[in-house]
CSV table of C-alpha atoms in Angstrom, one decimal:
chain,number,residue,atom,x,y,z
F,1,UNK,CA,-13.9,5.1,-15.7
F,2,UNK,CA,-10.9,5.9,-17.4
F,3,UNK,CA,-7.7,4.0,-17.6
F,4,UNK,CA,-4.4,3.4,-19.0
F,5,UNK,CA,-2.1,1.0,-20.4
F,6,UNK,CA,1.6,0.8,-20.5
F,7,UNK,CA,2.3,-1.9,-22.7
F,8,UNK,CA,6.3,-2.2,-22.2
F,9,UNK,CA,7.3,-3.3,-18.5
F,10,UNK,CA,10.9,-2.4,-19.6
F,11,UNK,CA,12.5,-0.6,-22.4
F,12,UNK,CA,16.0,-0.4,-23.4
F,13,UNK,CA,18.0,1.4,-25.8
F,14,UNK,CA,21.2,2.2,-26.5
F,15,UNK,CA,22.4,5.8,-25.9
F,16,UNK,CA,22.4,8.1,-28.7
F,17,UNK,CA,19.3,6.3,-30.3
F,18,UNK,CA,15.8,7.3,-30.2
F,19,UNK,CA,13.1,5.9,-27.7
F,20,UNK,CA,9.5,5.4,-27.5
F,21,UNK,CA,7.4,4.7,-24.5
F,22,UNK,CA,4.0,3.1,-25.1
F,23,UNK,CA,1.0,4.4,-23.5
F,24,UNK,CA,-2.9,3.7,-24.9
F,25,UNK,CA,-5.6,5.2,-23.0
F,26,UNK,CA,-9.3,4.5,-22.7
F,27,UNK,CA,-12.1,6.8,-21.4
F,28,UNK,CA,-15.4,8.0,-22.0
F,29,UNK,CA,-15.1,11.5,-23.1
F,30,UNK,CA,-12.0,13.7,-24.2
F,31,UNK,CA,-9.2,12.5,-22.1
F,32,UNK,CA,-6.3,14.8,-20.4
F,33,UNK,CA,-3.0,13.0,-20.8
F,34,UNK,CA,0.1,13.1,-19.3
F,35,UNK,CA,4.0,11.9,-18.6
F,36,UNK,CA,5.7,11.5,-15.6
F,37,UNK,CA,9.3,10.4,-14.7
F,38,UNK,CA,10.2,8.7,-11.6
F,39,UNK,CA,13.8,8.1,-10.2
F,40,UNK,CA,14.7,5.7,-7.2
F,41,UNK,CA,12.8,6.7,-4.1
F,42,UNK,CA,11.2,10.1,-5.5
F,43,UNK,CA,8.1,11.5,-6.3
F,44,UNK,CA,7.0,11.9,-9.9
F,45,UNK,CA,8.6,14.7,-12.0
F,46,UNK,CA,6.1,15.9,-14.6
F,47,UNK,CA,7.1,15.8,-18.0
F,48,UNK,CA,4.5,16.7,-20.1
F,49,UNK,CA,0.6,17.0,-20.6
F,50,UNK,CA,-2.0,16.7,-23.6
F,51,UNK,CA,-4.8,19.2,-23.8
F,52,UNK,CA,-6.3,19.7,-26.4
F,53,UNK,CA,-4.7,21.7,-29.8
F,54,UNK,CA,-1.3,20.1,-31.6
F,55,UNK,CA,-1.4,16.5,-31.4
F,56,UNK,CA,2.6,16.7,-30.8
F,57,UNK,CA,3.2,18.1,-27.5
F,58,UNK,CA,7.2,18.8,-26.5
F,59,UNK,CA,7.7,18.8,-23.0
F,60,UNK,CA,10.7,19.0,-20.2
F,61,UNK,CA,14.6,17.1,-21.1
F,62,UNK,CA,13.8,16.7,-24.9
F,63,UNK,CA,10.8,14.4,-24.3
F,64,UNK,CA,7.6,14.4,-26.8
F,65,UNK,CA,4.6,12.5,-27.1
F,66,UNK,CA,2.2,12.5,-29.6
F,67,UNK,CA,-1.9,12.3,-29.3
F,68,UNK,CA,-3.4,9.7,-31.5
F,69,UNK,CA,-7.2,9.4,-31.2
F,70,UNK,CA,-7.8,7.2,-33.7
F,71,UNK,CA,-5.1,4.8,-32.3
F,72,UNK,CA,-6.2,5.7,-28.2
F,73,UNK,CA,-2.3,6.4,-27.5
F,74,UNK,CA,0.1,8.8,-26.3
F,75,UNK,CA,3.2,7.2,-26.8
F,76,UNK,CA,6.2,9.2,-25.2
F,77,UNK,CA,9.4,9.9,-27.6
F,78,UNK,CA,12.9,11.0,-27.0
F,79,UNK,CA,15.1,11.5,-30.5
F,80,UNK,CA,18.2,10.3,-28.5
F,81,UNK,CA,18.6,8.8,-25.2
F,82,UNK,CA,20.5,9.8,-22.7
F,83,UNK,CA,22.0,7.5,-19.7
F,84,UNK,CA,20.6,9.7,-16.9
F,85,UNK,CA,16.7,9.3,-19.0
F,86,UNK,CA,17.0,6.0,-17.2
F,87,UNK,CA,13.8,6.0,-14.8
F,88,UNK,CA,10.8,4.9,-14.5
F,89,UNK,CA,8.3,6.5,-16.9
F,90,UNK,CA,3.9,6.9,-15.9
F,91,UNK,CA,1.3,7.3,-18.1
F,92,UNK,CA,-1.8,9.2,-16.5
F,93,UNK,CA,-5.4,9.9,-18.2
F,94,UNK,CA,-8.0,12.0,-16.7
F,95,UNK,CA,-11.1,13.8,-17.4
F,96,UNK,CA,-11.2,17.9,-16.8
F,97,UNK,CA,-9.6,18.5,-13.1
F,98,UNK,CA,-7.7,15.7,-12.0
F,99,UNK,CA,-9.6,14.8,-9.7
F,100,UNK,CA,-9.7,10.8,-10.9
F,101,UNK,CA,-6.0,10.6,-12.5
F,102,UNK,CA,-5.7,7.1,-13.4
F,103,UNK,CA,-1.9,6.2,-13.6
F,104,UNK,CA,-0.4,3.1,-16.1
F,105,UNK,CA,1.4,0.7,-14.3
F,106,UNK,CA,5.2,2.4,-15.5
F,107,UNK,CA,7.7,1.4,-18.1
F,108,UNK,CA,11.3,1.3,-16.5
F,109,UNK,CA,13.3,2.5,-19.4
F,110,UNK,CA,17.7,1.7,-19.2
F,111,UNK,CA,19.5,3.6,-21.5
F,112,UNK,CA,22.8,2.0,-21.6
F,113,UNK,CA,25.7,3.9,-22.8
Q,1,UNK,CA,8.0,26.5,-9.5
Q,2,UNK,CA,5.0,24.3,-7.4
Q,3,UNK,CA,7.1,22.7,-4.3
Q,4,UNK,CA,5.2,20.0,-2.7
Q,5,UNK,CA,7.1,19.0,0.4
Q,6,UNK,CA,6.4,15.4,2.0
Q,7,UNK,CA,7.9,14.8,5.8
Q,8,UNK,CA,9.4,12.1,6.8
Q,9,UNK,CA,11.0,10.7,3.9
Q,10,UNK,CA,11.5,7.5,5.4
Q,11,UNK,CA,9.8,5.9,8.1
Q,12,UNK,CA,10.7,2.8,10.4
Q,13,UNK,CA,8.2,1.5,13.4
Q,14,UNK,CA,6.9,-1.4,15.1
Q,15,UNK,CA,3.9,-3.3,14.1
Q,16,UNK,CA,1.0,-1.5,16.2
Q,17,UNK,CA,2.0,2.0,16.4
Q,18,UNK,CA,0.7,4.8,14.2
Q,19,UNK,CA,2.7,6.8,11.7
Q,20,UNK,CA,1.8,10.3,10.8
Q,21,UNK,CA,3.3,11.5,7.0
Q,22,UNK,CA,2.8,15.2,6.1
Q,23,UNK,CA,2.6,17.0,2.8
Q,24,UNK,CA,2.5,20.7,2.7
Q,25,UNK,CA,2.4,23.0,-0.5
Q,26,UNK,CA,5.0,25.5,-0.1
Q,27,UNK,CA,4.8,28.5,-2.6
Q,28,UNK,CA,0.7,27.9,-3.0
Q,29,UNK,CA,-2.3,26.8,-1.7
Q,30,UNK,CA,-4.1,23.1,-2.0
Q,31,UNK,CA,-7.4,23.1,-1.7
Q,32,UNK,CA,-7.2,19.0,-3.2
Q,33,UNK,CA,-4.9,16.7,-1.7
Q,34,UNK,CA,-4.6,13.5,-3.3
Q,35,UNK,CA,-3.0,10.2,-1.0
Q,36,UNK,CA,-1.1,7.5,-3.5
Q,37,UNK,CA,0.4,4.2,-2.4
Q,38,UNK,CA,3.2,2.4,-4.4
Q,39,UNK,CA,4.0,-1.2,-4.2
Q,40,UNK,CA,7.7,-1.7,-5.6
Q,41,UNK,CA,7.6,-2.0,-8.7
Q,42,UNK,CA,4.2,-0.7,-9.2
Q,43,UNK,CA,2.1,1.9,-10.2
Q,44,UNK,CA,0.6,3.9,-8.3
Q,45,UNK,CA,-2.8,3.6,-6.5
Q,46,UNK,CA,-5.1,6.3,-5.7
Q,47,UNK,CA,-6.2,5.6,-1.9
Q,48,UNK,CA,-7.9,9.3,-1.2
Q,49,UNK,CA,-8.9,12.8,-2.3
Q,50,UNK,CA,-8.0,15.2,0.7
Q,51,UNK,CA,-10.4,17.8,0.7
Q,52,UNK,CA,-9.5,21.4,3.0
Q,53,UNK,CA,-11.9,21.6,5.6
Q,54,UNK,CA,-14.2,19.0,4.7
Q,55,UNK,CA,-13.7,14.8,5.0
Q,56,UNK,CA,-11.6,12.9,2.9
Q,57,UNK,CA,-12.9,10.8,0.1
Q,58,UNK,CA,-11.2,7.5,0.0
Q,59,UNK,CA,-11.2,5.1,-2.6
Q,60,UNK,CA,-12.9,1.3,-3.0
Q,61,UNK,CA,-10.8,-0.6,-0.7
Q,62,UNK,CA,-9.4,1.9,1.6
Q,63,UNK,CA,-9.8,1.4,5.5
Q,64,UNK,CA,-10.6,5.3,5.9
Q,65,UNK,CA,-10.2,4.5,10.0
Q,66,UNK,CA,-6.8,3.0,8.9
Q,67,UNK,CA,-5.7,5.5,6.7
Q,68,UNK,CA,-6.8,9.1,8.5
Q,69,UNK,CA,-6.7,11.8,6.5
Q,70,UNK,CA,-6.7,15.4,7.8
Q,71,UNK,CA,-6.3,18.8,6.0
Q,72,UNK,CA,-6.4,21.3,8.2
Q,73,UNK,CA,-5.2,23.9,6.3
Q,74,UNK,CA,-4.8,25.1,2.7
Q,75,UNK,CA,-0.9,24.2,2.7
Q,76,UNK,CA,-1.3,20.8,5.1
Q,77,UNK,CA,-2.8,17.4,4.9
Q,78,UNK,CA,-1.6,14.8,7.0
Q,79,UNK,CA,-1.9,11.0,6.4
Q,80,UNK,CA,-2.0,9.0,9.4
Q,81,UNK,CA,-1.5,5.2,9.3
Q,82,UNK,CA,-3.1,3.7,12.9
Q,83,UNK,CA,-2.2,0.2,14.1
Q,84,UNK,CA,0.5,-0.4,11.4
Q,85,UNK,CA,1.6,-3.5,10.4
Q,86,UNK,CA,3.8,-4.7,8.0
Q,87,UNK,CA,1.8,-5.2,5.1
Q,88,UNK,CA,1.1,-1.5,5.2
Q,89,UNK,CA,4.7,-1.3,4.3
Q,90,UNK,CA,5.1,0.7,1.3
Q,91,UNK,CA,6.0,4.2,-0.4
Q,92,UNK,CA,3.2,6.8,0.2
Q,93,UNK,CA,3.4,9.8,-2.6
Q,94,UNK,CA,1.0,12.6,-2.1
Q,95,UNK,CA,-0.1,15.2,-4.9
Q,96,UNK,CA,-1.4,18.9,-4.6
Q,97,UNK,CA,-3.2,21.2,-6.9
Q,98,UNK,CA,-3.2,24.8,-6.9
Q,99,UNK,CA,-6.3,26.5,-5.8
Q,100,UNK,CA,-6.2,29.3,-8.3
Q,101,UNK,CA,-5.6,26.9,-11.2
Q,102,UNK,CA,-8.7,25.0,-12.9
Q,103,UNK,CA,-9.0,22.6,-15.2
Q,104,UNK,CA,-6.9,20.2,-16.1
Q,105,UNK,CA,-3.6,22.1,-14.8
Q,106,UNK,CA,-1.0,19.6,-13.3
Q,107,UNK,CA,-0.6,18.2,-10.1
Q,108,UNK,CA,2.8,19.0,-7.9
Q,109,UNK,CA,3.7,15.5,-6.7
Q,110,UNK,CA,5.6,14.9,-3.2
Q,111,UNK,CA,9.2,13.1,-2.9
Q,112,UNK,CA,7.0,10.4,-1.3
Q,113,UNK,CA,7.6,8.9,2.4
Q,114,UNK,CA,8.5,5.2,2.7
Q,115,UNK,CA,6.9,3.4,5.2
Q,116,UNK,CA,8.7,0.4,6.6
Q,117,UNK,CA,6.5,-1.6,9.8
Q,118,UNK,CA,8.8,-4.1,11.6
């Protein structure tokens, strides 16, 4: 089955400089990936989702991640931090149609201004 | 955009009642329904695929006569916790795809419904 690792329980950066959000990923076949924020009390907000095709994907608020296979990881990237990126940030693998998304246990990132 | 609406939001009852937590699509149809639990602090923890017009399938470790599941429709499934008690405290987030989308298209997540058993 597949599954994903968040290696970071917290992550903080100043505002203004870049951040990264770990993610690695294992699974038996060619894995879907994907970001998602969460704020207090909410549901998850998609931010964005690996295919197939460019191993850089951009997706919503300025947030990228890039595909490594060689490396398993999909590590989530933001050039500069904003105060209100402060959330709670999912990694989620899957094979074909989401049926069996298998979520990362989160990475609260604080951007502090 | 996908709008997945969950009702209640927040939830407060005594320790043996039942709690019933809705999740309707509103601008599509669902013909998969997935049921998450969230522990603070936690990820979250797939307890069952909600299947229109057909039974639920639940995950390892799921009470499926605790947790009933019921999607009537193409826009409805309902999670209904019987006998509650505290433990079964915690923030239920539910998930919907769109039946006209295949592959690995994204899911449309609910604001989640937090469950609090006194």
């Amino acid at each position: 089955a597949q599954s994903v690792a968040q290696p970071e329980d917290q992550v903080n950066v100043a505002e203004g400089n870049p951040l990264t959000v770990k993610c690695t990923y294992s699974v038996s076949g060619n894995p879907y990936l994907f970001w998602y924020v969460q704020y207090p009390n909410r549901g998850l907000q998609f931010l964005l989702k690996y295919i197939t095709g460019d191993n850089l994907v951009k997706g919503s608020y300025g947030f990228e991640a890039e595909f490594n296979k060689s490396q398993t990881s999909f590590h989530l990237k933001k050039p500069s931090a904003l105060v209100s990126d402060s959330a709670l940030y999912f990694c989620a693998v899957s094979l074909y149609n989401n049926n069996d998304m298998r979520f990362g246990a989160g990475t609260r990132l604080t951007v502090k201004p | 955009g996908a709008v997945v609406s969950q009702h209640p939001s927040w939830v407060i009852c005594k320790s043996g009642t039942s709690v019933k937590i809705e999740c309707r699509s509103l601008d599509f149809q669902a013909t998969t329904m997935f049921w998450y639990r969230q522990f603070p602090k936690q990820s979250l923890m797939l307890m069952a695929t909600s299947n229109e017009g057909s039974k639920a399938t639940y995950e390892q470790g799921v009470e499926k006569d605790k947790f009933l599941i019921n999607h009537a429709s193409l826009t409805l499934s309902t999670l209904t916790v019987t006998s509650a008690h505290p433990e079964d405290s915690s923030f239920y987030i539910c998930s919907a795809r769109d039946r006209y989308l295949s592959g690995a298209n994204v899911l449309t997540f609910g604001a989640g419904s937090r469950l609090t058993v006194l």
